[in-house]
Amino acid sequence: MIWPFRKRPPPIRDRWDLSAPLFSINGRDTFTVGDACQGIQVFGSTGSGKSSAVVATIIRSYLSAGFGGLLLTTKPTDRDDYTRWCQETGRFDDLVIFSPTSDLRFNPIDAELRRQDAGAGLSENIVALLENITNIGERNQGQGGGQEDASYWKRTNRQLTRNSVELLTMATGKLSVPDLYRLVISAPTSRDQLRSEEWKNSSFCFQCLVEAERKPKSPQQQTDFELVADFFLIEFANLSDKTRSVVVSTFTSTLDVLNRGTIRELLGTTTNIRPEAALDGKLILIDLPIKVFGEVGMAVQILWKYCFQLAMERRDIRENSRPVFILSDESHLVAVAGSDQKFQSTARSSRTATVYSTQSISNYLTALGDKGDAAVYSLLGNLQCQVFTQQTDVKTNTYASELIGRTRQYLMNANNSYQTPNFFELFPDTQGQLSTGVSETYEYEVQPSVFATLRKGGPPHFQVDGIMYQGGRQFSQTGGPWTPVTFSQQF
């Protein structure tokens, strides 16, 4: 029997409910899973404590809550720091290390071909992935002139990439950077070459055409094959030498970064770890710190970040609601204009908690070149929580003050005036006048100079001060979207 006045038990809350608390903000407010999924940007000068206190507090709370994640590395010590955090939060068994000395491998273009969903195998998605590789090398370069010419070469390169991907897939059923390279450099360069038995015997492109033609095909596949064959045997072979050389050079230079040494071994062979492993709680640490591996480390980590973003955008949170995170300390080194802000605009719906940390806005602007202003402020506009620790960069301090905003403030003033006494008078009148007033003005609620005075941690107290801003929130201490906050360096 159900008693009508019996109190109903509270509903069982999902472990990763968006309102679930992660950590306390000064003992008054809480930072929740939902807050995390709106993204965090941490700013602070070198030695400000942004990594040892702020980032450490945030990531440790994510680990304790069972998030999966991708951890990118910049400094040689990052692996040890992140490993320690995993050990101290009971997540060491979930940690997997992707490095030249491990057995883990990830072929991003073949993984894109074989993924298990409705969009699997679409050549246009693979073309977009390869284009992102181009952005790695051009991320901090100017646009230059000749936009119409640039647009033509971009379209032509996409056409070559698209047809190469489709031919290789039809012929072999798999994709790799070395095979794409072999296919393009062995493509016919003239109509006379098409009649050459020597070329036919040595050309990997011709062998792929023969194999693709031999395999049984559906009507749609037959149409696609005819388009690919016409491209290589007619259109490509009849291009002028100058045009073809530019197109081929653009294509091979795009693949070049993935076709050598360490990167070819890590990203160009097989796949036994995928970004989707984070949905099962795995913590994927990319142990190619940029300060050690340079451009190679940067390229690998940007590709991993991009593929991780794509995988999370495709997830169905109704089947698996586990939040995941992306950690990038020194985030300006792996920022890519276009893809990062595009992903961040919908990151909350995929329950992806982005944590970026860098010294200043100036770092972002320098890294992204003439694309910087629009790309940086677009990205920051989609990172709802921003933490500012001790800072000496004027642009960042001014940005923080502008972000927090101005309020109506009243300034009091007083003025005393006295008449000059006449010393020839027996009893001079030296009575003065006092005037007071109040003026109304709109001033920064937090002045830019404040950020230079924040505590940086270290002995004896190991306390790091900051200003936290979160759009749309009213913090207990200030009643507005910002609050002073203190993080500890001791755990």
Short mmCIF file of C-alpha atoms in Angstrom, two decimals:
data_model
loop_
_atom_site.label_atom_id
_atom_site.label_comp_id
_atom_site.label_asym_id
_atom_site.label_seq_id
_atom_site.Cartn_x
_atom_site.Cartn_y
_atom_site.Cartn_z
CA MET A 1 0.00 0.00 0.00
CA ILE A 2 1.28 3.49 -0.86
CA TRP A 3 0.60 5.97 1.91
CA PRO A 4 -0.60 9.29 0.46
CA PHE A 5 1.47 11.40 2.85
CA ARG A 6 4.69 9.44 2.70
CA LYS A 7 7.60 11.54 1.43
CA ARG A 8 8.81 10.34 -1.93
CA PRO A 9 12.50 9.47 -2.17
CA PRO A 10 14.59 11.92 -4.18
CA PRO A 11 15.28 10.86 -7.76
CA ILE A 12 18.55 9.03 -8.37
CA ARG A 13 20.91 11.47 -10.01
CA ASP A 14 23.19 10.42 -12.81
CA ARG A 15 26.80 10.28 -11.63
CA TRP A 16 27.67 12.77 -14.33
CA ASP A 17 24.60 14.94 -14.02
CA LEU A 18 25.46 18.45 -15.18
CA SER A 19 24.66 19.80 -11.70
CA ALA A 20 27.06 17.40 -9.95
CA PRO A 21 29.72 19.40 -8.01
CA LEU A 22 33.40 19.04 -8.86
CA PHE A 23 35.18 21.46 -6.51
CA SER A 24 34.47 24.36 -4.20
CA ILE A 25 35.16 27.99 -5.05
CA ASN A 26 36.32 29.66 -1.83
CA GLY A 27 33.90 27.56 0.20
CA ARG A 28 30.90 29.54 -1.05
CA ASP A 29 30.18 28.39 -4.59
CA THR A 30 30.65 25.13 -6.46
CA PHE A 31 32.03 24.35 -9.88
CA THR A 32 29.89 21.68 -11.54
CA VAL A 33 30.09 19.21 -14.42
CA GLY A 34 27.95 21.60 -16.46
CA ASP A 35 30.37 24.44 -15.75
CA ALA A 36 33.27 22.24 -16.85
CA CYS A 37 31.61 21.38 -20.15
CA GLN A 38 31.43 25.09 -21.03
CA GLY A 39 35.24 25.24 -21.17
CA ILE A 40 37.98 26.93 -19.14
CA GLN A 41 40.81 29.26 -20.14
CA VAL A 42 43.53 29.99 -17.57
CA PHE A 43 45.86 32.97 -18.02
CA GLY A 44 48.94 33.78 -15.97
CA SER A 45 52.54 34.90 -16.33
CA THR A 46 55.39 32.43 -15.98
CA GLY A 47 55.64 31.42 -12.32
CA SER A 48 52.17 32.70 -11.48
CA GLY A 49 50.99 29.28 -10.26
CA LYS A 50 48.47 28.76 -13.04
CA SER A 51 49.63 25.18 -13.70
CA SER A 52 50.67 24.03 -10.23
CA ALA A 53 47.51 25.34 -8.54
CA VAL A 54 44.69 26.27 -10.92
CA VAL A 55 45.10 23.64 -13.66
CA ALA A 56 46.05 20.99 -11.09
CA THR A 57 42.89 21.65 -9.05
CA ILE A 58 40.66 21.54 -12.13
CA ILE A 59 42.10 18.38 -13.70
CA ARG A 60 42.33 16.50 -10.40
CA SER A 61 38.62 17.16 -9.85
CA TYR A 62 37.86 15.81 -13.33
CA LEU A 63 39.93 12.70 -12.65
CA SER A 64 38.22 12.12 -9.30
CA ALA A 65 34.83 12.40 -11.01
CA GLY A 66 35.71 9.68 -13.54
CA PHE A 67 36.14 11.80 -16.67
CA GLY A 68 37.97 10.34 -19.64
CA GLY A 69 40.45 12.63 -21.30
CA LEU A 70 43.21 13.68 -23.66
CA LEU A 71 46.33 15.15 -22.06
CA LEU A 72 48.71 17.05 -24.33
CA THR A 73 52.28 17.76 -23.26
CA THR A 74 54.64 20.69 -23.71
CA LYS A 75 57.39 20.37 -21.08
CA PRO A 76 59.49 17.23 -20.41
CA THR A 77 58.06 17.12 -16.86
CA ASP A 78 54.41 17.06 -17.97
CA ARG A 79 54.22 13.27 -18.17
CA ASP A 80 55.44 12.86 -14.59
CA ASP A 81 53.05 15.55 -13.31
CA TYR A 82 50.02 14.07 -15.06
CA THR A 83 50.95 10.54 -14.01
CA ARG A 84 51.17 11.68 -10.38
CA TRP A 85 47.73 13.29 -10.60
CA CYS A 86 46.31 10.03 -11.95
CA GLN A 87 47.94 8.03 -9.16
CA GLU A 88 46.74 10.38 -6.43
CA THR A 89 43.15 10.30 -7.70
CA GLY A 90 43.00 6.53 -8.21
CA ARG A 91 43.02 6.70 -12.01
CA PHE A 92 46.46 5.28 -12.80
CA ASP A 93 44.99 2.09 -14.31
CA ASP A 94 43.08 4.21 -16.85
CA LEU A 95 46.22 6.01 -18.04
CA VAL A 96 47.59 5.07 -21.48
CA ILE A 97 50.77 6.60 -22.88
CA PHE A 98 51.06 7.36 -26.60
CA SER A 99 54.75 7.82 -27.37
CA PRO A 100 57.56 6.55 -29.63
CA THR A 101 58.54 4.04 -26.92
CA SER A 102 55.04 2.60 -26.42
CA ASP A 103 53.20 0.04 -28.55
CA LEU A 104 50.23 2.34 -29.17
CA ARG A 105 49.59 3.51 -32.72
CA PHE A 106 46.90 5.65 -34.34
CA ASN A 107 46.39 6.01 -38.09
CA PRO A 108 43.92 8.92 -38.25
CA ILE A 109 42.94 8.66 -41.92
CA ASP A 110 42.37 4.90 -41.79
CA ALA A 111 40.47 5.30 -38.51
CA GLU A 112 38.25 7.86 -40.22
CA LEU A 113 37.61 5.33 -42.99
CA ARG A 114 36.69 2.54 -40.57
CA ARG A 115 34.74 4.34 -37.88
CA GLN A 116 31.44 2.74 -36.92
CA ASP A 117 28.69 5.24 -37.70
CA ALA A 118 26.58 6.57 -40.56
CA GLY A 119 29.28 8.96 -41.76
CA ALA A 120 32.04 6.37 -41.95
CA GLY A 121 34.13 6.19 -45.09
CA LEU A 122 33.06 9.50 -46.62
CA SER A 123 36.02 10.71 -48.62
CA GLU A 124 35.17 14.36 -47.99
CA ASN A 125 35.72 13.87 -44.25
CA ILE A 126 39.13 12.36 -44.93
CA VAL A 127 39.97 15.26 -47.25
CA ALA A 128 39.07 17.67 -44.44
CA LEU A 129 41.33 15.74 -42.08
CA LEU A 130 44.25 15.99 -44.48
CA GLU A 131 43.57 19.70 -44.94
CA ASN A 132 43.90 20.13 -41.20
CA ILE A 133 47.44 18.84 -41.55
CA THR A 134 48.11 21.73 -43.92
CA ASN A 135 46.84 24.13 -41.27
CA ILE A 136 49.54 22.88 -38.91
CA GLY A 137 52.24 24.36 -41.09
CA GLU A 138 50.29 27.49 -42.01
CA ARG A 139 48.76 28.29 -38.61
CA ASN A 140 51.04 31.25 -37.94
CA GLN A 141 51.55 32.51 -41.47
CA GLY A 142 49.90 35.47 -43.14
CA GLN A 143 47.23 35.11 -45.75
CA GLY A 144 49.19 37.01 -48.35
CA GLY A 145 47.80 38.28 -51.61
CA GLY A 146 46.37 36.55 -54.64
CA GLN A 147 43.25 35.24 -52.94
CA GLU A 148 41.64 34.15 -56.23
CA ASP A 149 44.72 32.16 -57.24
CA ALA A 150 44.94 30.65 -53.76
CA SER A 151 41.31 29.58 -53.98
CA TYR A 152 41.93 27.83 -57.31
CA TRP A 153 44.93 25.91 -56.01
CA LYS A 154 43.03 24.94 -52.88
CA ARG A 155 40.12 23.55 -54.93
CA THR A 156 42.47 21.68 -57.25
CA ASN A 157 44.39 20.17 -54.35
CA ARG A 158 41.13 19.04 -52.77
CA GLN A 159 40.16 17.41 -56.07
CA LEU A 160 43.43 15.48 -56.22
CA THR A 161 43.13 14.45 -52.57
CA ARG A 162 39.52 13.34 -52.98
CA ASN A 163 40.23 11.18 -56.03
CA SER A 164 43.37 9.68 -54.48
CA VAL A 165 41.52 8.72 -51.31
CA GLU A 166 38.66 7.15 -53.25
CA LEU A 167 40.95 5.21 -55.60
CA LEU A 168 43.11 3.84 -52.80
CA THR A 169 40.03 2.85 -50.81
CA MET A 170 38.43 1.10 -53.81
CA ALA A 171 41.63 -0.77 -54.64
CA THR A 172 42.96 -1.77 -51.22
CA GLY A 173 40.19 -1.14 -48.69
CA LYS A 174 42.57 0.79 -46.45
CA LEU A 175 44.33 4.14 -46.25
CA SER A 176 47.81 5.20 -45.25
CA VAL A 177 49.95 8.24 -45.89
CA PRO A 178 52.79 6.30 -47.58
CA ASP A 179 50.33 4.70 -50.02
CA LEU A 180 48.67 8.03 -50.84
CA TYR A 181 52.11 9.47 -51.54
CA ARG A 182 53.06 6.54 -53.80
CA LEU A 183 49.79 6.81 -55.70
CA VAL A 184 50.11 10.51 -56.50
CA ILE A 185 53.77 10.55 -57.54
CA SER A 186 53.14 7.60 -59.90
CA ALA A 187 50.05 9.12 -61.55
CA PRO A 188 50.31 9.65 -65.34
CA THR A 189 51.89 12.90 -66.48
CA SER A 190 51.01 12.69 -70.18
CA ARG A 191 48.84 10.78 -72.66
CA ASP A 192 51.97 9.17 -74.10
CA GLN A 193 52.81 7.73 -70.69
CA LEU A 194 49.44 5.98 -70.60
CA ARG A 195 50.61 3.83 -73.51
CA SER A 196 53.94 2.99 -71.89
CA GLU A 197 54.28 -0.59 -70.65
CA GLU A 198 57.19 0.48 -68.48
CA TRP A 199 54.97 3.03 -66.70
CA LYS A 200 52.15 0.51 -66.28
CA ASN A 201 54.50 -2.03 -64.70
CA SER A 202 56.03 0.46 -62.25
CA SER A 203 53.09 2.75 -61.46
CA PHE A 204 51.30 2.15 -58.16
CA CYS A 205 48.53 4.44 -59.42
CA PHE A 206 47.94 2.21 -62.48
CA GLN A 207 47.97 -0.92 -60.31
CA CYS A 208 45.29 0.63 -58.09
CA LEU A 209 43.17 1.50 -61.14
CA VAL A 210 43.39 -2.09 -62.40
CA GLU A 211 42.55 -3.55 -58.98
CA ALA A 212 39.65 -1.15 -58.42
CA GLU A 213 38.21 -1.96 -61.85
CA ARG A 214 38.49 -5.70 -61.18
CA LYS A 215 36.53 -5.66 -57.92
CA PRO A 216 32.74 -6.09 -57.95
CA LYS A 217 30.91 -2.82 -57.44
CA SER A 218 27.43 -1.50 -56.85
CA PRO A 219 25.99 0.92 -59.44
CA GLN A 220 26.95 3.85 -57.20
CA GLN A 221 30.48 2.50 -56.74
CA GLN A 222 30.78 1.97 -60.50
CA THR A 223 29.86 5.60 -61.12
CA ASP A 224 32.38 6.75 -58.51
CA PHE A 225 35.10 4.59 -60.07
CA GLU A 226 34.45 6.03 -63.52
CA LEU A 227 34.82 9.55 -62.14
CA VAL A 228 38.10 8.62 -60.46
CA ALA A 229 39.45 6.87 -63.57
CA ASP A 230 38.52 9.83 -65.79
CA PHE A 231 40.27 12.19 -63.41
CA PHE A 232 43.62 10.36 -63.45
CA LEU A 233 43.61 9.08 -67.04
CA ILE A 234 42.18 12.16 -68.75
CA GLU A 235 42.05 15.30 -66.64
CA PHE A 236 45.21 14.88 -64.57
CA ALA A 237 47.26 13.48 -67.44
CA ASN A 238 46.32 16.47 -69.64
CA LEU A 239 47.18 19.20 -67.14
CA SER A 240 50.01 21.49 -68.15
CA ASP A 241 53.34 20.56 -66.61
CA LYS A 242 53.41 23.77 -64.55
CA THR A 243 49.89 23.34 -63.15
CA ARG A 244 50.39 19.66 -62.40
CA SER A 245 53.72 20.23 -60.68
CA VAL A 246 52.18 22.85 -58.38
CA VAL A 247 49.23 20.60 -57.53
CA VAL A 248 51.43 17.56 -56.86
CA SER A 249 53.90 19.60 -54.85
CA THR A 250 51.11 21.03 -52.71
CA PHE A 251 49.71 17.56 -52.09
CA THR A 252 53.03 15.90 -51.25
CA SER A 253 54.13 18.76 -49.02
CA THR A 254 50.87 18.34 -47.10
CA LEU A 255 51.63 14.67 -46.52
CA ASP A 256 55.32 15.18 -45.93
CA VAL A 257 54.94 15.92 -42.23
CA LEU A 258 53.23 12.52 -41.76
CA ASN A 259 55.50 10.53 -44.02
CA ARG A 260 58.77 10.61 -42.12
CA GLY A 261 60.39 8.87 -39.19
CA THR A 262 58.60 9.02 -35.87
CA ILE A 263 55.35 10.47 -37.19
CA ARG A 264 55.07 7.87 -39.96
CA GLU A 265 55.50 5.10 -37.40
CA LEU A 266 53.04 6.60 -34.90
CA LEU A 267 50.36 7.88 -37.29
CA GLY A 268 50.90 6.07 -40.59
CA THR A 269 50.75 2.36 -39.84
CA THR A 270 48.03 0.64 -37.81
CA THR A 271 45.53 1.65 -35.11
CA ASN A 272 45.24 0.14 -31.63
CA ILE A 273 44.13 3.24 -29.71
CA ARG A 274 41.39 5.65 -30.72
CA PRO A 275 40.04 8.90 -29.26
CA GLU A 276 36.81 7.04 -28.46
CA ALA A 277 38.70 5.16 -25.72
CA ALA A 278 38.15 8.24 -23.54
CA LEU A 279 34.43 7.45 -23.54
CA ASP A 280 35.30 4.29 -21.59
CA GLY A 281 37.27 6.35 -19.08
CA LYS A 282 40.73 6.07 -20.62
CA LEU A 283 43.18 8.92 -20.10
CA ILE A 284 45.25 9.29 -23.28
CA LEU A 285 48.54 11.05 -22.59
CA ILE A 286 50.41 12.17 -25.73
CA ASP A 287 54.01 11.95 -24.54
CA LEU A 288 55.75 13.91 -27.28
CA PRO A 289 56.43 17.17 -25.40
CA ILE A 290 56.84 20.06 -27.79
CA LYS A 291 59.92 21.36 -25.98
CA VAL A 292 61.63 18.03 -26.74
CA PHE A 293 60.14 16.91 -30.08
CA GLY A 294 59.63 20.37 -31.59
CA GLU A 295 57.56 20.49 -34.78
CA VAL A 296 57.06 16.72 -34.73
CA GLY A 297 55.56 16.85 -31.26
CA MET A 298 53.41 19.81 -32.23
CA ALA A 299 52.08 18.09 -35.37
CA VAL A 300 51.21 14.85 -33.55
CA GLN A 301 49.41 16.65 -30.74
CA ILE A 302 47.45 18.97 -33.03
CA LEU A 303 46.29 15.96 -35.05
CA TRP A 304 45.31 14.06 -31.91
CA LYS A 305 43.41 17.07 -30.61
CA TYR A 306 41.58 17.52 -33.91
CA CYS A 307 40.65 13.83 -34.18
CA PHE A 308 39.56 13.81 -30.53
CA GLN A 309 37.31 16.80 -31.19
CA LEU A 310 35.76 15.08 -34.21
CA ALA A 311 35.16 11.87 -32.26
CA MET A 312 33.48 13.69 -29.39
CA GLU A 313 31.25 15.67 -31.75
CA ARG A 314 29.93 12.37 -33.14
CA ARG A 315 29.18 10.78 -29.78
CA ASP A 316 25.65 10.09 -28.54
CA ILE A 317 25.49 11.17 -24.90
CA ARG A 318 22.20 9.28 -24.51
CA GLU A 319 24.18 6.05 -24.77
CA ASN A 320 27.19 7.18 -22.76
CA SER A 321 27.04 10.35 -20.67
CA ARG A 322 30.60 10.21 -19.31
CA PRO A 323 32.23 13.65 -19.63
CA VAL A 324 35.67 13.89 -21.22
CA PHE A 325 38.28 16.61 -21.14
CA ILE A 326 41.04 18.04 -23.29
CA LEU A 327 44.01 19.47 -21.38
CA SER A 328 46.48 21.72 -23.15
CA ASP A 329 48.92 23.63 -20.97
CA GLU A 330 50.66 26.22 -23.17
CA SER A 331 47.61 25.99 -25.41
CA HIS A 332 48.83 28.64 -27.86
CA LEU A 333 51.32 26.08 -29.20
CA VAL A 334 48.55 23.77 -30.47
CA ALA A 335 45.83 26.30 -31.28
CA VAL A 336 44.45 26.08 -34.83
CA ALA A 337 42.33 28.90 -36.24
CA GLY A 338 38.96 27.66 -37.40
CA SER A 339 38.71 24.15 -35.99
CA ASP A 340 39.19 25.06 -32.32
CA GLN A 341 36.54 27.75 -32.07
CA LYS A 342 34.17 25.72 -34.26
CA PHE A 343 34.45 22.76 -31.90
CA GLN A 344 34.17 24.86 -28.76
CA SER A 345 30.92 26.41 -29.93
CA THR A 346 29.16 23.04 -29.41
CA ALA A 347 31.49 21.35 -26.90
CA ARG A 348 28.93 21.45 -24.10
CA SER A 349 26.46 19.28 -26.02
CA SER A 350 29.17 16.62 -26.43
CA ARG A 351 30.13 16.91 -22.74
CA THR A 352 33.70 17.82 -23.55
CA ALA A 353 35.45 19.93 -20.94
CA THR A 354 38.20 21.96 -22.58
CA VAL A 355 40.99 23.23 -20.31
CA TYR A 356 43.41 25.62 -22.00
CA SER A 357 46.21 27.42 -20.22
CA THR A 358 48.68 29.99 -21.51
CA GLN A 359 50.54 33.06 -20.35
CA SER A 360 48.64 35.72 -22.26
CA ILE A 361 46.35 36.67 -25.11
CA SER A 362 49.46 37.96 -26.87
CA ASN A 363 50.69 34.36 -27.12
CA TYR A 364 47.56 33.38 -29.05
CA LEU A 365 47.76 36.40 -31.33
CA THR A 366 51.40 35.67 -32.16
CA ALA A 367 50.79 31.96 -32.77
CA LEU A 368 47.89 32.51 -35.17
CA GLY A 369 49.42 35.34 -37.17
CA ASP A 370 47.07 37.66 -39.05
CA LYS A 371 44.16 35.32 -38.31
CA GLY A 372 44.73 35.99 -34.64
CA ASP A 373 42.29 38.69 -33.58
CA ALA A 374 39.08 37.15 -34.89
CA ALA A 375 40.09 33.55 -34.15
CA VAL A 376 41.32 34.22 -30.62
CA TYR A 377 38.37 36.28 -29.47
CA SER A 378 35.97 33.83 -31.09
CA LEU A 379 37.59 30.99 -29.16
CA LEU A 380 37.64 32.91 -25.87
CA GLY A 381 34.01 33.86 -26.35
CA ASN A 382 33.14 30.16 -26.28
CA LEU A 383 35.20 29.41 -23.15
CA GLN A 384 32.71 30.53 -20.54
CA CYS A 385 35.00 30.24 -17.51
CA GLN A 386 38.23 32.22 -17.51
CA VAL A 387 40.70 32.42 -14.64
CA PHE A 388 43.26 35.23 -14.44
CA THR A 389 46.26 34.74 -12.16
CA GLN A 390 49.20 37.13 -11.70
CA GLN A 391 49.81 38.84 -15.02
CA THR A 392 52.16 41.41 -16.53
CA ASP A 393 50.82 41.43 -20.09
CA VAL A 394 49.00 44.73 -20.60
CA LYS A 395 46.71 43.39 -23.34
CA THR A 396 45.57 40.49 -21.16
CA ASN A 397 45.00 42.67 -18.11
CA THR A 398 42.97 45.16 -20.12
CA TYR A 399 40.98 42.32 -21.69
CA ALA A 400 40.21 40.90 -18.23
CA SER A 401 39.02 44.26 -16.95
CA GLU A 402 36.87 44.77 -20.03
CA LEU A 403 35.44 41.26 -19.67
CA ILE A 404 34.46 41.83 -16.05
CA GLY A 405 32.99 45.15 -17.08
CA ARG A 406 32.41 48.63 -15.76
CA THR A 407 30.05 49.75 -13.02
CA ARG A 408 28.64 53.06 -11.91
CA GLN A 409 30.96 54.46 -9.28
CA TYR A 410 30.76 57.64 -7.25
CA LEU A 411 33.83 59.74 -6.65
CA MET A 412 33.88 62.24 -3.81
CA ASN A 413 35.98 65.38 -4.07
CA ALA A 414 36.73 68.24 -1.70
CA ASN A 415 38.37 71.61 -2.20
CA ASN A 416 39.68 74.13 0.32
CA SER A 417 40.41 77.72 -0.69
CA TYR A 418 41.84 80.57 1.38
CA GLN A 419 42.22 84.26 0.70
CA THR A 420 45.70 85.67 0.79
CA PRO A 421 45.95 87.66 4.06
CA ASN A 422 46.66 91.39 3.98
CA PHE A 423 49.50 91.81 6.42
CA PHE A 424 48.94 95.57 6.61
CA GLU A 425 45.57 95.04 8.25
CA LEU A 426 45.51 94.81 12.01
CA PHE A 427 43.05 91.92 12.02
CA PRO A 428 43.18 90.27 8.59
CA ASP A 429 40.28 88.04 7.47
CA THR A 430 41.81 84.66 6.62
CA GLN A 431 38.59 82.66 6.55
CA GLY A 432 38.64 80.08 3.75
CA GLN A 433 36.00 78.25 1.79
CA LEU A 434 35.37 74.49 1.74
CA SER A 435 33.51 72.86 -1.14
CA THR A 436 32.65 69.19 -1.61
CA GLY A 437 31.00 67.23 -4.38
CA VAL A 438 30.17 63.80 -5.75
CA SER A 439 30.71 62.83 -9.38
CA GLU A 440 29.31 59.79 -11.16
CA THR A 441 31.50 57.75 -13.48
CA TYR A 442 31.70 54.31 -15.08
CA GLU A 443 34.97 52.63 -14.17
CA TYR A 444 36.40 49.12 -14.40
CA GLU A 445 35.07 47.01 -11.58
CA VAL A 446 38.54 45.43 -11.41
CA GLN A 447 41.33 47.71 -12.57
CA PRO A 448 44.04 46.25 -14.87
CA SER A 449 46.69 47.04 -12.28
CA VAL A 450 45.11 44.57 -9.84
CA PHE A 451 46.26 41.52 -11.82
CA ALA A 452 49.93 42.38 -11.34
CA THR A 453 49.53 42.23 -7.55
CA LEU A 454 48.03 38.74 -7.19
CA ARG A 455 49.90 36.17 -5.09
CA LYS A 456 51.92 33.62 -7.09
CA GLY A 457 52.16 30.81 -4.55
CA GLY A 458 55.29 29.25 -3.13
CA PRO A 459 56.37 29.19 0.52
CA PRO A 460 55.24 29.75 3.15
CA HIS A 461 51.53 29.51 2.30
CA PHE A 462 51.53 28.03 -1.24
CA GLN A 463 48.41 30.04 -2.12
CA VAL A 464 47.70 31.33 -5.64
CA ASP A 465 45.25 34.19 -6.06
CA GLY A 466 43.17 34.76 -9.15
CA ILE A 467 40.06 36.34 -10.55
CA MET A 468 37.50 33.88 -11.93
CA TYR A 469 34.99 35.01 -14.53
CA GLN A 470 32.03 32.92 -15.66
CA GLY A 471 29.44 34.29 -18.02
CA GLY A 472 25.85 34.23 -16.82
CA ARG A 473 26.71 33.46 -13.20
CA GLN A 474 26.22 35.37 -9.95
CA PHE A 475 28.92 34.51 -7.45
CA SER A 476 28.13 34.77 -3.75
CA GLN A 477 30.94 37.16 -2.90
CA THR A 478 30.36 39.78 -5.60
CA GLY A 479 26.84 39.17 -6.85
CA GLY A 480 28.21 39.31 -10.39
CA PRO A 481 29.90 37.00 -12.93
CA TRP A 482 33.36 37.35 -11.33
CA THR A 483 34.90 36.56 -7.97
CA PRO A 484 38.30 36.60 -6.28
CA VAL A 485 39.47 33.02 -5.84
CA THR A 486 42.38 31.30 -4.13
CA PHE A 487 43.86 27.95 -5.18
CA SER A 488 46.28 25.85 -3.16
CA GLN A 489 49.47 24.33 -4.53
CA GLN A 490 49.35 21.62 -1.87
CA PHE A 491 47.11 18.58 -2.26
#
